[in-house]
C-alpha positions as protocol buffer text, in pm:
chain_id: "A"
residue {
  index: 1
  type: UNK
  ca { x: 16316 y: -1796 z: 9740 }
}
residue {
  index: 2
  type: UNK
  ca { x: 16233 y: -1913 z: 9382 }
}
residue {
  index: 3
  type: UNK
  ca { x: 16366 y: -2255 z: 9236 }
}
residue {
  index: 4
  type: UNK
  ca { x: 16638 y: -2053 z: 9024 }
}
residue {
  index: 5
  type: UNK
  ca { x: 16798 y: -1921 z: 9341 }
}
residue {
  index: 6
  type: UNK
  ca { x: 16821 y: -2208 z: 9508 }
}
residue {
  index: 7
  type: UNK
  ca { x: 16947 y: -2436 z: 9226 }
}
residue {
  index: 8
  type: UNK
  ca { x: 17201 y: -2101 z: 9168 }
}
residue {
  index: 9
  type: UNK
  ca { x: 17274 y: -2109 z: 9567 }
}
residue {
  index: 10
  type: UNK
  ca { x: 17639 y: -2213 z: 9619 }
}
residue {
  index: 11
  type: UNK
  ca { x: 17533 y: -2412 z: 9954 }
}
residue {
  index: 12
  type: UNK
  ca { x: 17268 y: -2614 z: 9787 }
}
residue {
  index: 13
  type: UNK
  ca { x: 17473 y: -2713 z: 9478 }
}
residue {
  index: 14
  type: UNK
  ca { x: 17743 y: -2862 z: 9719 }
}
residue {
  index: 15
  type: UNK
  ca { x: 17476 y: -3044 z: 9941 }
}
residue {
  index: 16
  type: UNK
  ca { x: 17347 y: -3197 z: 9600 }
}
residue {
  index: 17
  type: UNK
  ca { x: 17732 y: -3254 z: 9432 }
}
residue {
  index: 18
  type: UNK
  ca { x: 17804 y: -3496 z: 9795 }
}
residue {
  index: 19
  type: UNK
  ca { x: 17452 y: -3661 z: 9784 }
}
residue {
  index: 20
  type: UNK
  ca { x: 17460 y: -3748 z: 9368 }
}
residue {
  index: 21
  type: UNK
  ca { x: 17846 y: -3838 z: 9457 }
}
residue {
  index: 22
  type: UNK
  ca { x: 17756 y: -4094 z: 9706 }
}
residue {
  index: 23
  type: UNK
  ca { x: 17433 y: -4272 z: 9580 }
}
residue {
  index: 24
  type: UNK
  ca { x: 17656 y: -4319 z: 9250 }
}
residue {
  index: 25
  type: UNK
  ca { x: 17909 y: -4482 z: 9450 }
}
residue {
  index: 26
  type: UNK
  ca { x: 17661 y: -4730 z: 9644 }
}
residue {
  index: 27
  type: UNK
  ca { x: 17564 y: -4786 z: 9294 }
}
residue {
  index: 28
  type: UNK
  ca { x: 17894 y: -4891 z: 9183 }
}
residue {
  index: 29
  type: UNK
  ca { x: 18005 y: -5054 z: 9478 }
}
residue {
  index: 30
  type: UNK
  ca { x: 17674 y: -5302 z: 9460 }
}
residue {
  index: 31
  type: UNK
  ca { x: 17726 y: -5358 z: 9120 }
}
residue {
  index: 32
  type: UNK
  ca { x: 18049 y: -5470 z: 9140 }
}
residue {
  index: 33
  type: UNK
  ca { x: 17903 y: -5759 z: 9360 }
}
residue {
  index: 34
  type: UNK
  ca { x: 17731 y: -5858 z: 9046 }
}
residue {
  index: 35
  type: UNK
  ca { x: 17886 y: -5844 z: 8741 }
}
residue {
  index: 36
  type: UNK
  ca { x: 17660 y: -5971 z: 8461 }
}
residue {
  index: 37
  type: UNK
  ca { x: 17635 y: -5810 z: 8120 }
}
residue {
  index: 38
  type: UNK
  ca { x: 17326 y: -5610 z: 8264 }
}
residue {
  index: 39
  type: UNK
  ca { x: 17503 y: -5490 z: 8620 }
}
residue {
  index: 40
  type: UNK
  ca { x: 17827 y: -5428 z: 8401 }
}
residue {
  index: 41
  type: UNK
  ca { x: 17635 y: -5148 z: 8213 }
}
residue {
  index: 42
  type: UNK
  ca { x: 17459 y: -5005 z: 8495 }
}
residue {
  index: 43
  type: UNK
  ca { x: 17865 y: -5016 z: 8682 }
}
residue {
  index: 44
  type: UNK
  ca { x: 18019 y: -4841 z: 8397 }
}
residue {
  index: 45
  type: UNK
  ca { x: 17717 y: -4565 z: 8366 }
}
residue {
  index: 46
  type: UNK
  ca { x: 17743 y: -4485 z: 8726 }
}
residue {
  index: 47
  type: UNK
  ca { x: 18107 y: -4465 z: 8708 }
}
residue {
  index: 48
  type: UNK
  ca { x: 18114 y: -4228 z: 8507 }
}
residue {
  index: 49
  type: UNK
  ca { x: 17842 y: -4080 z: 8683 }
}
residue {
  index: 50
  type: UNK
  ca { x: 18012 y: -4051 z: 8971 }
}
residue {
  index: 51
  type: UNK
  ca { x: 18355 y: -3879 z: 8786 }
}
residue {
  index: 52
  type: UNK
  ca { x: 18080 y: -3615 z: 8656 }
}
residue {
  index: 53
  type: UNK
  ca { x: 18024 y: -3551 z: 9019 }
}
residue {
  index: 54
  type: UNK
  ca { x: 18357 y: -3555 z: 9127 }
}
residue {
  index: 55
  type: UNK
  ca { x: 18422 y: -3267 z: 8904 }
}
residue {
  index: 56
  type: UNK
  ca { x: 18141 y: -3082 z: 8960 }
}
residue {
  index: 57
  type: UNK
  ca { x: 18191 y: -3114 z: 9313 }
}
residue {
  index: 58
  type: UNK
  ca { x: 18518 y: -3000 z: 9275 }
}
residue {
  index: 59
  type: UNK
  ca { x: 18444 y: -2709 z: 9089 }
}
residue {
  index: 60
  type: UNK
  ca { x: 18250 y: -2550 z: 9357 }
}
residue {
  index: 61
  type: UNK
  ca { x: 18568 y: -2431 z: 9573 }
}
residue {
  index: 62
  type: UNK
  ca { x: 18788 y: -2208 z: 9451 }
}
residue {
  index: 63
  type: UNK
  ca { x: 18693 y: -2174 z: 9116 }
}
residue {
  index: 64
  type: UNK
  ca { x: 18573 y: -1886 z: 8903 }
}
residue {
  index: 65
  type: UNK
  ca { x: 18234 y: -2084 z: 8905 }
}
residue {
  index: 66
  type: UNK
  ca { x: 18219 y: -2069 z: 9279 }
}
residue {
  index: 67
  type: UNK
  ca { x: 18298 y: -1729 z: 9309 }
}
residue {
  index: 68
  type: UNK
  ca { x: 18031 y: -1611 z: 9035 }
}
residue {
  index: 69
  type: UNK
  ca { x: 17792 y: -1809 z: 9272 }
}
residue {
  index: 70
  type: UNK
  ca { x: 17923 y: -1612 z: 9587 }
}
residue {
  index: 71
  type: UNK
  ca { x: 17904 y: -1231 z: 9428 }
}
residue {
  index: 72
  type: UNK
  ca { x: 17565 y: -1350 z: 9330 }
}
residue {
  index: 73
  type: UNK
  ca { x: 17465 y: -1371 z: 9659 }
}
residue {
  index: 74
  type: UNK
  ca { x: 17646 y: -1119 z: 9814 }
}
residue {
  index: 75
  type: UNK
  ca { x: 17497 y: -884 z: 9548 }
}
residue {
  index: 76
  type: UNK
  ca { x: 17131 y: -953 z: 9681 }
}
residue {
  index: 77
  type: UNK
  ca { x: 17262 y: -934 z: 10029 }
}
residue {
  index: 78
  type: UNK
  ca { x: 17409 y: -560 z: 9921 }
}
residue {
  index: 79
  type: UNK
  ca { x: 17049 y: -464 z: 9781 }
}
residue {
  index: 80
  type: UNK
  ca { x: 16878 y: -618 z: 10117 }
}
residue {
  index: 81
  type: UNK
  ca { x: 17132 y: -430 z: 10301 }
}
residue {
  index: 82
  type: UNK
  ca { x: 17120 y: -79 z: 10125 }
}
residue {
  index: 83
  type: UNK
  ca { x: 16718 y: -76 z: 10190 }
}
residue {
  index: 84
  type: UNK
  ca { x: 16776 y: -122 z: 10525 }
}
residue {
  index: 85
  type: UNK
  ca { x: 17002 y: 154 z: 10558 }
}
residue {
  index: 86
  type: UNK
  ca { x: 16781 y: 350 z: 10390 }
}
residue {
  index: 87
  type: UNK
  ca { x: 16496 y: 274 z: 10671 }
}
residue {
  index: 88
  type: UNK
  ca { x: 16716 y: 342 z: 10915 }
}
residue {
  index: 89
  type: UNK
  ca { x: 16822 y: 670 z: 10795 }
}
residue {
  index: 90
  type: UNK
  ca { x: 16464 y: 824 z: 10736 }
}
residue {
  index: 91
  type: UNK
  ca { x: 16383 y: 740 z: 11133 }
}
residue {
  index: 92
  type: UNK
  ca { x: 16153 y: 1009 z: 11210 }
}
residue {
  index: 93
  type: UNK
  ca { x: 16360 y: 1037 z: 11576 }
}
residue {
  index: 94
  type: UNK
  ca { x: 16635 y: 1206 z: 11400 }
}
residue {
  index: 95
  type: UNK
  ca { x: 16909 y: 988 z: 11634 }
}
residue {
  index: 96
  type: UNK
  ca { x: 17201 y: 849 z: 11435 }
}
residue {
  index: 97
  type: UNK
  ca { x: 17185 y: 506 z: 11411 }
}
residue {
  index: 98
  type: UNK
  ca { x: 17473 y: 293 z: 11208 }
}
residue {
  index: 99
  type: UNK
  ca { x: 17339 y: -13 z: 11046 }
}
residue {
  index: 100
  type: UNK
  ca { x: 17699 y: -174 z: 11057 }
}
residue {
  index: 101
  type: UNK
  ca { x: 17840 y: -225 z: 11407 }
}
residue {
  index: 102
  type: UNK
  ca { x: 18241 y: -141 z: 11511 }
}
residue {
  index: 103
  type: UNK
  ca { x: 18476 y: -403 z: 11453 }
}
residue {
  index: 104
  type: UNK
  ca { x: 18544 y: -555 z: 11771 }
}
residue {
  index: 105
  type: UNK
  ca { x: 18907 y: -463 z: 11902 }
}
residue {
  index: 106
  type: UNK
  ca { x: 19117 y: -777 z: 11996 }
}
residue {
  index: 107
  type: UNK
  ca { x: 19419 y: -766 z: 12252 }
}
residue {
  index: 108
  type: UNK
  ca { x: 19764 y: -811 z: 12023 }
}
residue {
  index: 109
  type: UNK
  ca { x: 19900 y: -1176 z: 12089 }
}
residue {
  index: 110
  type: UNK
  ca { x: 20168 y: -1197 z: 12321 }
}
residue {
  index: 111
  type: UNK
  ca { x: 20447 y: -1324 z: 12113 }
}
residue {
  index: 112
  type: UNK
  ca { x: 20722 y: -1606 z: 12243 }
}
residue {
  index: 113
  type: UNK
  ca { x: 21071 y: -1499 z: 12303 }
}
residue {
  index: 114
  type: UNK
  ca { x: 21373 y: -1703 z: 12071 }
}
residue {
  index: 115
  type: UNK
  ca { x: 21625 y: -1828 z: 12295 }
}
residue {
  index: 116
  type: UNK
  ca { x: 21999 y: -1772 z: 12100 }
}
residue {
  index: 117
  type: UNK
  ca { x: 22135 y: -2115 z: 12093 }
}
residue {
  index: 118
  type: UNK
  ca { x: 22525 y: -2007 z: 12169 }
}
């Protein structure tokens, strides 16, 4: 896996949204212990750091963003998944083999009778 898909991986952008998210708020929280001109720069800058993050982090659910980051992947999981078909169907045994298994068939829920209040 190169660097671009992983920094482009939906998974690793929210692991690194939470971590940036909660080193900025240590960062606030102990600089609000100490408020001198210098710590009350440093507070302000990781702040705003840390509403940065928020958003980002909140971009990656449910957005178009996230969901250009998930047909990403599951465009290179289609390609993966086609040339193993293709394998599959140039078997010398000739036997018919399916790549994608049956859905599994559940038993209908049994569903609770209403009593009639009357």
């Amino acid at each position: 896996m190169s660097i671009e898909d992983k920094i482009l991986d939906l998974n690793f952008q929210r692991k690194a949204a939470k971590v940036t998210l909660g080193v900025s708020m240590g960062i606030t929280a102990l600089t609000a212990l100490n408020m001198n001109s210098r710590m009350s720069q440093l507070h302000k800058i990781s702040g705003l750091v840390m509403l940065g993050c928020a958003i980002w982090h909140a971009s990656l659910y449910g957005s178009p963003y996230s969901e250009f980051l998930q047909n990403r992947k599951a465009k290179g999981r289609g390609r993966k998944r086609s040339e193993a078909n293709l394998a599959l169907e140039n078997l010398s045994d000739d036997k018919s083999i399916s790549a994608k298994s049956a859905p599994i068939k559940r038993k209908p829920r049994a569903r609770k009778k209403r009593l009639a209040l009357e």
